[in-house]
Amino acid sequence: DDYQQLVFQALNNKRGNIDLLPPSILKPVKLWSGKQIISTIIKNSTPKGMPHINMNGKAKLNNKHWCVVPARDWNYGGTPLKENELSESEVLIRQGELLCGILDKNHFGATPYGLIHCMYELYGGVCSTTLLSSLSRLFTYYLQWEGFTLGVRDILVRAKADKKRAKIIHECREKAGHEATAAALELPPTVAREVLAKRMQEAYAKNPKFRAILDRKYKTALDTYTNRINNACLPEGLISKFPENNLQLMVQSGAKGSTVNTMQISCLLGQIELEGKRPPLMPSGRSLPSFADFDTSPKSGGFIDGRFMTGIQPQDFFFHCMAGREGLIDTAVKTSRSGYLQRCLVKHLEGLSVQYDMTVRDSDGSVVQFMYGEDGMDIAKTQFIANSKQTRFLDMNRDVIVQKDVLQRLKSSNDEDPVNEALKKHVKKMKRWAKANGDNLSVRKTRSSPFALFSADKAEALRTSLPKADKLKSSGRTKLTEKLVKQWNKLSGADRRQYAKRTAHCPDPLAAIFTPDAHFGVLSEKLDELVRNYKRTEKPLHNIDELMQVKGSGSLAAPGEPVGVLAAQSIGEPSTQMTLNTFHFAGRGEMNVTLGIPRLREILLFAGSNIKTPTMEIPFLPHRKPERLKAVAEKLRKSLNRVTVADVLENIHVKSKLVVVPSHGMLYTIRFNFLPPDAYDQDYCVTPAAIIRHMSRKFFKAMFIAIRKAEGARNVLIDTETGEKKTGKRGKLNENNEDEQIDEIEPSKRNKKEKGVYSDSDSDTDADDSPGVDADASEAKIKHKTSDEHGYDDENENDESSSDSGASDAEDPPDADPKKDATESTTGKHKKKDSSSSKSTQQQGLEEALIEEYEKEQEKMEQELAERTAPNASKVNETEEAQFLQHLDKQIETYQIDRVNHRWCQIVLHMSLKLKEIDFTKLFREVADRSVIWEVPRIKRAITYMQNDQLYLKTEGTNMSAMTAHAKVLDLNRLYTNDIQAMAKRYGIEAASRVVVKEIQNVFSVYGITVDPRHLLLVADYMTAGGKFQAMNRMAMEYSASPLQQISFETSMKFLKGALSKGMHDRLESPSSRLIVGQPCRLGTGAFTLYSSALKDYADAATQ
């Protein structure tokens, strides 16, 4: 008999009798259904004497998969059932019998709240393992009867759907790329292809953000065509439909594969992306040699409209391989990064465990949390009790969870407790308060005072009677406030008590006074609220209070639980799934925040104040007139945007000519043309006059400094080359012909020298920072990284090592001197050029001294003659600015400005012939990028956005002090920043602890990963337990009380030397130290010592 055979195969390891079910069909032949086989296995897997499971669930296969045609209307009668009710998509189990539904991945796989998870919650791990093993044997045996195979028919598309697909692809090739590019360039769609290609080339050369803008336009346009093709082919376009189509059956049930796989087989591969962007263009303007320059077709940008079923073109295959290679590299790189991150977490948190007093302590006994996760609950035991959607499941299975004898013992133990009376009184007090004020948590957390309530009652009436009620007086209070204080002081005691009664504070929750492990029935605020909501919205089947009290008591974390290692594992393991480094805020390319592994390293390993992308998020205070608030917000946003000369500069024209009067030199006419005001007044708060004023007061000073640095580098280069040529085979040079010396320098060397001068964008680098010295210093650093002192170069590779706490991870040891190594290396390489090199060094030192002296003189002159440039200046005096420039530098011949529109300024310089080889246009643009016209310190730009009907300001950069000036429009009490150190300094360490939790949650949420807040709270509390935000790196390990734990982390020799020199002792309390000496860790079952009476009897017998 098939039924008995299948049941036997599934339960062949069961000892004892197997309970069988009667057949569902008796006539004409006894037959059993497939659901009865599953029901038999469930019933026989339930522990003996325990009630069977009851549950409601959903299958992965929706009702729409089974409905081939639209449902017809009822001819007679009708039903109140909704879409999925009592269909095969709804799983109903009553008393262990599967009554309705299909079991698929939602119940067999690693899916929360499925059949296996529910069995584990009710009966434990042994029962769920037995059920899973039985089902595995059943399915394996059944596959011998009914084979499962895939064929070409499962991927074929009907001719009609194929024709529609070809039509959409033709339309995409003709229109999509052209329209997307035209939209990115803000041109009409009818523009000619030649014009479009030319404008595209210009945009790529001028605007570094154009690629991101173009990618977004292409993505928006191509998504529409991709969806149309998929809808045409799947699932209606297939020759073989579900469920006869085995490929669709396998994918939809969750057995293997995804919908994306079927789309790539039968529809198209879609857009190939590298690091979240389309494949880049080569300098020639092509993505691959087979495409034209600046080709606008989607195919040239990595859009593959082919499919695996009919094959793809060579270019498509190449793009596809690029994406595959990126995935392999990403996997290889992130493995080391995430592995080291997890190792640091484990080594720091390894000693954290729950103690018998419900606190979480480190191995040295220091308290990290007074109650684990703030509620003392074990995460593995709270999956159902903390989820309001699963309360019904617990209610349906009350007989399994609550055993009468256990409940009676718990209640009796509570009655014998002398504190029980106080507990009951407090419960009554809370109920009285809730009856008077309601159960709303927001009301319970509202704080008020009798005087505040009195003021609210009387303020409006007094304001109308008092003239200028809100005017401040000398005392610092308004007239209205002083009047209210006088009336309050005259109030009788009885009236004051009435106000005090109305403002009575909510009683503290039970868990704040009575510990849940010692007092039965004490639940957290969240569970209390969950029970109240369930009573209000559902009809309980049993006494839900007793059920949740028993379940809550059994869900407490057990003493000895190694919560530190669990938290490290829960954060470290998901980090291997993250790939992206940055995430664009709200689809705007100009606002990026660091995410992924780099952000986790910033938070956990470095904990510094110098993060890569600091941001602030501040809500605006509510206003009666939203339009006026938006206008104020827009003005504030513009005032926070940093403005450089490059942002408002249109172009620079440089003309030069040779002059002999009054002396030999070059006369340069430099004209700076600026953008019209309407091109930037939407983003910046500066005026054309302010720009012109900044040019004369600030920009030209920086320009002359840059020219002198370039001149110093040029002199050094000429001198060095002269020395080389004097010792070479080319003979002597004509020393008087400077132009010939300059021209004979190799262009590659000249470019390297020039690049070396301007490698630092904003700081004034010394003229002697030549590339040779930098290269030798880099070699010294590379050699230093391989030394044993640093151990893990992975930690030193990141830029964040320059931050406060992480600086030591990248700093040189005391015995390493990069400058010394660089000098020795340089000396060894240039032994034949001692005289020329020493002369060059003297020249560099002289140039450096001249530049420093020049800067000091200019700063002194500027303080005396110039005032700070205002961003909203409306007028500028040409004569005054010209006089100022005459004092600035003697090389200035004339200076002119546009007196009417302030759209340009022109300066004429008389320069030495030595400078004719300098690319002035490039030099001026570099200075323009660094020269700031207007800025709020440490804030680069700002945007405003709406979220949940609330207007927010988001800044790139942080400056909380500057925000206090806008306290009348910004709600500074709700200010948020991802700079944890800044938050700790301004709002305190508890606020910083919450920011740590939120920032880690934000990192994981982008990838759809959920980490339990209890893990994150433990990590945050560990990092802030000392009163400051401390990283989990080598610096923090120095504070560990266990020398053996330090030695087992990193730089073993360093920690060993320190422990020996200080004579430190290790009490062998940490897991690392106990493992080193071969002792079991004091975690889990090792947290206690077992004393047996048998040992006592044996000892007594031995003494007799």
PDB file of N, CA and C in Angstrom, residues 796-844:
ATOM      1  N   ASN A 796      45.480  48.690   8.285  1.00  0.00           N
ATOM      2  CA  ASN A 796      46.171  49.923   7.964  1.00  0.00           C
ATOM      3  C   ASN A 796      45.863  50.414   6.563  1.00  0.00           C
ATOM      4  N   GLU A 797      45.179  49.578   5.757  1.00  0.00           N
ATOM      5  CA  GLU A 797      44.939  49.966   4.382  1.00  0.00           C
ATOM      6  C   GLU A 797      43.908  51.073   4.261  1.00  0.00           C
ATOM      7  N   ASN A 798      43.069  51.224   5.230  1.00  0.00           N
ATOM      8  CA  ASN A 798      41.937  52.145   5.102  1.00  0.00           C
ATOM      9  C   ASN A 798      42.347  53.570   5.425  1.00  0.00           C
ATOM     10  N   ASP A 799      41.652  54.494   4.771  1.00  0.00           N
ATOM     11  CA  ASP A 799      41.951  55.905   4.993  1.00  0.00           C
ATOM     12  C   ASP A 799      41.594  56.356   6.393  1.00  0.00           C
ATOM     13  N   GLU A 800      40.655  55.642   7.022  1.00  0.00           N
ATOM     14  CA  GLU A 800      40.191  56.097   8.312  1.00  0.00           C
ATOM     15  C   GLU A 800      41.242  55.984   9.405  1.00  0.00           C
ATOM     16  N   SER A 801      42.402  55.403   9.042  1.00  0.00           N
ATOM     17  CA  SER A 801      43.433  55.253  10.062  1.00  0.00           C
ATOM     18  C   SER A 801      43.965  56.588  10.542  1.00  0.00           C
ATOM     19  N   SER A 802      43.616  57.655   9.810  1.00  0.00           N
ATOM     20  CA  SER A 802      44.029  58.990  10.267  1.00  0.00           C
ATOM     21  C   SER A 802      43.139  59.546  11.361  1.00  0.00           C
ATOM     22  N   SER A 803      42.066  58.837  11.679  1.00  0.00           N
ATOM     23  CA  SER A 803      41.149  59.324  12.713  1.00  0.00           C
ATOM     24  C   SER A 803      41.756  59.160  14.092  1.00  0.00           C
ATOM     25  N   ASP A 804      41.048  59.721  15.100  1.00  0.00           N
ATOM     26  CA  ASP A 804      41.626  59.850  16.433  1.00  0.00           C
ATOM     27  C   ASP A 804      42.030  58.511  17.019  1.00  0.00           C
ATOM     28  N   SER A 805      41.036  57.611  17.172  1.00  0.00           N
ATOM     29  CA  SER A 805      41.312  56.364  17.854  1.00  0.00           C
ATOM     30  C   SER A 805      42.095  55.413  16.987  1.00  0.00           C
ATOM     31  N   GLY A 806      41.897  55.525  15.679  1.00  0.00           N
ATOM     32  CA  GLY A 806      42.539  54.572  14.799  1.00  0.00           C
ATOM     33  C   GLY A 806      43.881  55.032  14.297  1.00  0.00           C
ATOM     34  N   ALA A 807      44.339  56.186  14.731  1.00  0.00           N
ATOM     35  CA  ALA A 807      45.592  56.718  14.198  1.00  0.00           C
ATOM     36  C   ALA A 807      46.759  55.801  14.495  1.00  0.00           C
ATOM     37  N   SER A 808      46.725  55.178  15.647  1.00  0.00           N
ATOM     38  CA  SER A 808      47.851  54.326  16.031  1.00  0.00           C
ATOM     39  C   SER A 808      47.973  53.114  15.137  1.00  0.00           C
ATOM     40  N   ASP A 809      46.874  52.735  14.454  1.00  0.00           N
ATOM     41  CA  ASP A 809      46.928  51.565  13.592  1.00  0.00           C
ATOM     42  C   ASP A 809      47.732  51.836  12.335  1.00  0.00           C
ATOM     43  N   ALA A 810      47.921  53.097  12.001  1.00  0.00           N
ATOM     44  CA  ALA A 810      48.656  53.411  10.786  1.00  0.00           C
ATOM     45  C   ALA A 810      49.924  54.206  11.065  1.00  0.00           C
ATOM     46  N   GLU A 811      50.216  54.499  12.324  1.00  0.00           N
ATOM     47  CA  GLU A 811      51.377  55.336  12.613  1.00  0.00           C
ATOM     48  C   GLU A 811      52.643  54.505  12.588  1.00  0.00           C
ATOM     49  N   ASP A 812      53.774  55.199  12.412  1.00  0.00           N
ATOM     50  CA  ASP A 812      55.060  54.511  12.376  1.00  0.00           C
ATOM     51  C   ASP A 812      55.530  54.207  13.783  1.00  0.00           C
ATOM     52  N   PRO A 813      56.239  53.102  13.984  1.00  0.00           N
ATOM     53  CA  PRO A 813      56.799  52.817  15.303  1.00  0.00           C
ATOM     54  C   PRO A 813      57.906  53.798  15.642  1.00  0.00           C
ATOM     55  N   PRO A 814      58.262  53.885  16.923  1.00  0.00           N
ATOM     56  CA  PRO A 814      59.257  54.893  17.312  1.00  0.00           C
ATOM     57  C   PRO A 814      60.581  54.740  16.601  1.00  0.00           C
ATOM     58  N   ASP A 815      60.956  53.507  16.236  1.00  0.00           N
ATOM     59  CA  ASP A 815      62.273  53.306  15.660  1.00  0.00           C
ATOM     60  C   ASP A 815      62.270  53.466  14.141  1.00  0.00           C
ATOM     61  N   ALA A 816      61.116  53.789  13.566  1.00  0.00           N
ATOM     62  CA  ALA A 816      61.049  53.957  12.117  1.00  0.00           C
ATOM     63  C   ALA A 816      60.916  55.430  11.792  1.00  0.00           C
ATOM     64  N   ASP A 817      61.775  55.944  10.932  1.00  0.00           N
ATOM     65  CA  ASP A 817      61.727  57.345  10.529  1.00  0.00           C
ATOM     66  C   ASP A 817      61.646  57.399   9.010  1.00  0.00           C
ATOM     67  N   PRO A 818      60.442  57.605   8.457  1.00  0.00           N
ATOM     68  CA  PRO A 818      60.315  57.604   6.999  1.00  0.00           C
ATOM     69  C   PRO A 818      61.182  58.650   6.325  1.00  0.00           C
ATOM     70  N   LYS A 819      61.295  59.835   6.956  1.00  0.00           N
ATOM     71  CA  LYS A 819      62.120  60.878   6.338  1.00  0.00           C
ATOM     72  C   LYS A 819      63.585  60.451   6.255  1.00  0.00           C
ATOM     73  N   LYS A 820      64.025  59.792   7.349  1.00  0.00           N
ATOM     74  CA  LYS A 820      65.412  59.334   7.358  1.00  0.00           C
ATOM     75  C   LYS A 820      65.636  58.284   6.291  1.00  0.00           C
ATOM     76  N   ASP A 821      64.670  57.316   6.215  1.00  0.00           N
ATOM     77  CA  ASP A 821      64.787  56.272   5.199  1.00  0.00           C
ATOM     78  C   ASP A 821      64.766  56.869   3.806  1.00  0.00           C
ATOM     79  N   ALA A 822      63.887  57.865   3.615  1.00  0.00           N
ATOM     80  CA  ALA A 822      63.797  58.486   2.301  1.00  0.00           C
ATOM     81  C   ALA A 822      65.101  59.190   1.941  1.00  0.00           C
ATOM     82  N   THR A 823      65.684  59.886   2.923  1.00  0.00           N
ATOM     83  CA  THR A 823      66.938  60.607   2.683  1.00  0.00           C
ATOM     84  C   THR A 823      68.059  59.644   2.329  1.00  0.00           C
ATOM     85  N   GLU A 824      68.138  58.527   3.113  1.00  0.00           N
ATOM     86  CA  GLU A 824      69.191  57.543   2.834  1.00  0.00           C
ATOM     87  C   GLU A 824      68.997  56.919   1.460  1.00  0.00           C
ATOM     88  N   SER A 825      67.732  56.642   1.133  1.00  0.00           N
ATOM     89  CA  SER A 825      67.468  56.040  -0.171  1.00  0.00           C
ATOM     90  C   SER A 825      67.853  56.984  -1.295  1.00  0.00           C
ATOM     91  N   THR A 826      67.491  58.256  -1.128  1.00  0.00           N
ATOM     92  CA  THR A 826      67.812  59.247  -2.151  1.00  0.00           C
ATOM     93  C   THR A 826      69.314  59.406  -2.296  1.00  0.00           C
ATOM     94  N   THR A 827      70.006  59.405  -1.149  1.00  0.00           N
ATOM     95  CA  THR A 827      71.467  59.544  -1.195  1.00  0.00           C
ATOM     96  C   THR A 827      72.095  58.376  -1.933  1.00  0.00           C
ATOM     97  N   GLY A 828      71.578  57.166  -1.679  1.00  0.00           N
ATOM     98  CA  GLY A 828      72.125  55.991  -2.341  1.00  0.00           C
ATOM     99  C   GLY A 828      71.902  56.013  -3.834  1.00  0.00           C
ATOM    100  N   LYS A 829      70.796  56.591  -4.267  1.00  0.00           N
ATOM    101  CA  LYS A 829      70.475  56.597  -5.691  1.00  0.00           C
ATOM    102  C   LYS A 829      71.266  57.651  -6.445  1.00  0.00           C
ATOM    103  N   HIS A 830      71.674  58.721  -5.771  1.00  0.00           N
ATOM    104  CA  HIS A 830      72.295  59.857  -6.455  1.00  0.00           C
ATOM    105  C   HIS A 830      73.693  60.137  -5.909  1.00  0.00           C
ATOM    106  N   LYS A 831      74.485  59.109  -5.775  1.00  0.00           N
ATOM    107  CA  LYS A 831      75.834  59.329  -5.232  1.00  0.00           C
ATOM    108  C   LYS A 831      76.675  60.182  -6.175  1.00  0.00           C
ATOM    109  N   LYS A 832      76.411  60.116  -7.491  1.00  0.00           N
ATOM    110  CA  LYS A 832      77.219  60.850  -8.460  1.00  0.00           C
ATOM    111  C   LYS A 832      76.793  62.301  -8.584  1.00  0.00           C
ATOM    112  N   LYS A 833      75.703  62.682  -7.859  1.00  0.00           N
ATOM    113  CA  LYS A 833      75.172  64.034  -8.035  1.00  0.00           C
ATOM    114  C   LYS A 833      75.147  64.777  -6.720  1.00  0.00           C
ATOM    115  N   ASP A 834      76.165  64.581  -5.851  1.00  0.00           N
ATOM    116  CA  ASP A 834      76.135  65.175  -4.520  1.00  0.00           C
ATOM    117  C   ASP A 834      76.095  66.699  -4.597  1.00  0.00           C
ATOM    118  N   SER A 835      76.956  67.271  -5.448  1.00  0.00           N
ATOM    119  CA  SER A 835      77.032  68.730  -5.481  1.00  0.00           C
ATOM    120  C   SER A 835      75.736  69.345  -5.981  1.00  0.00           C
ATOM    121  N   SER A 836      75.186  68.772  -7.078  1.00  0.00           N
ATOM    122  CA  SER A 836      73.945  69.335  -7.629  1.00  0.00           C
ATOM    123  C   SER A 836      72.781  69.118  -6.687  1.00  0.00           C
ATOM    124  N   SER A 837      72.739  67.945  -6.009  1.00  0.00           N
ATOM    125  CA  SER A 837      71.628  67.682  -5.096  1.00  0.00           C
ATOM    126  C   SER A 837      71.651  68.609  -3.906  1.00  0.00           C
ATOM    127  N   SER A 838      72.837  68.846  -3.328  1.00  0.00           N
ATOM    128  CA  SER A 838      72.921  69.742  -2.180  1.00  0.00           C
ATOM    129  C   SER A 838      72.540  71.162  -2.582  1.00  0.00           C
ATOM    130  N   LYS A 839      72.947  71.551  -3.794  1.00  0.00           N
ATOM    131  CA  LYS A 839      72.585  72.879  -4.273  1.00  0.00           C
ATOM    132  C   LYS A 839      71.067  72.982  -4.443  1.00  0.00           C
ATOM    133  N   SER A 840      70.490  71.866  -4.963  1.00  0.00           N
ATOM    134  CA  SER A 840      69.044  71.849  -5.146  1.00  0.00           C
ATOM    135  C   SER A 840      68.324  71.959  -3.810  1.00  0.00           C
ATOM    136  N   THR A 841      68.818  71.252  -2.786  1.00  0.00           N
ATOM    137  CA  THR A 841      68.195  71.306  -1.470  1.00  0.00           C
ATOM    138  C   THR A 841      68.262  72.718  -0.887  1.00  0.00           C
ATOM    139  N   GLN A 842      69.440  73.401  -1.073  1.00  0.00           N
ATOM    140  CA  GLN A 842      69.565  74.773  -0.589  1.00  0.00           C
ATOM    141  C   GLN A 842      68.571  75.691  -1.296  1.00  0.00           C
ATOM    142  N   GLN A 843      68.443  75.473  -2.623  1.00  0.00           N
ATOM    143  CA  GLN A 843      67.495  76.288  -3.395  1.00  0.00           C
ATOM    144  C   GLN A 843      66.072  76.084  -2.882  1.00  0.00           C
ATOM    145  N   GLN A 844      65.723  74.813  -2.601  1.00  0.00           N
ATOM    146  CA  GLN A 844      64.385  74.523  -2.095  1.00  0.00           C
ATOM    147  C   GLN A 844      64.148  75.201  -0.749  1.00  0.00           C
TER     148      GLN A 844
END
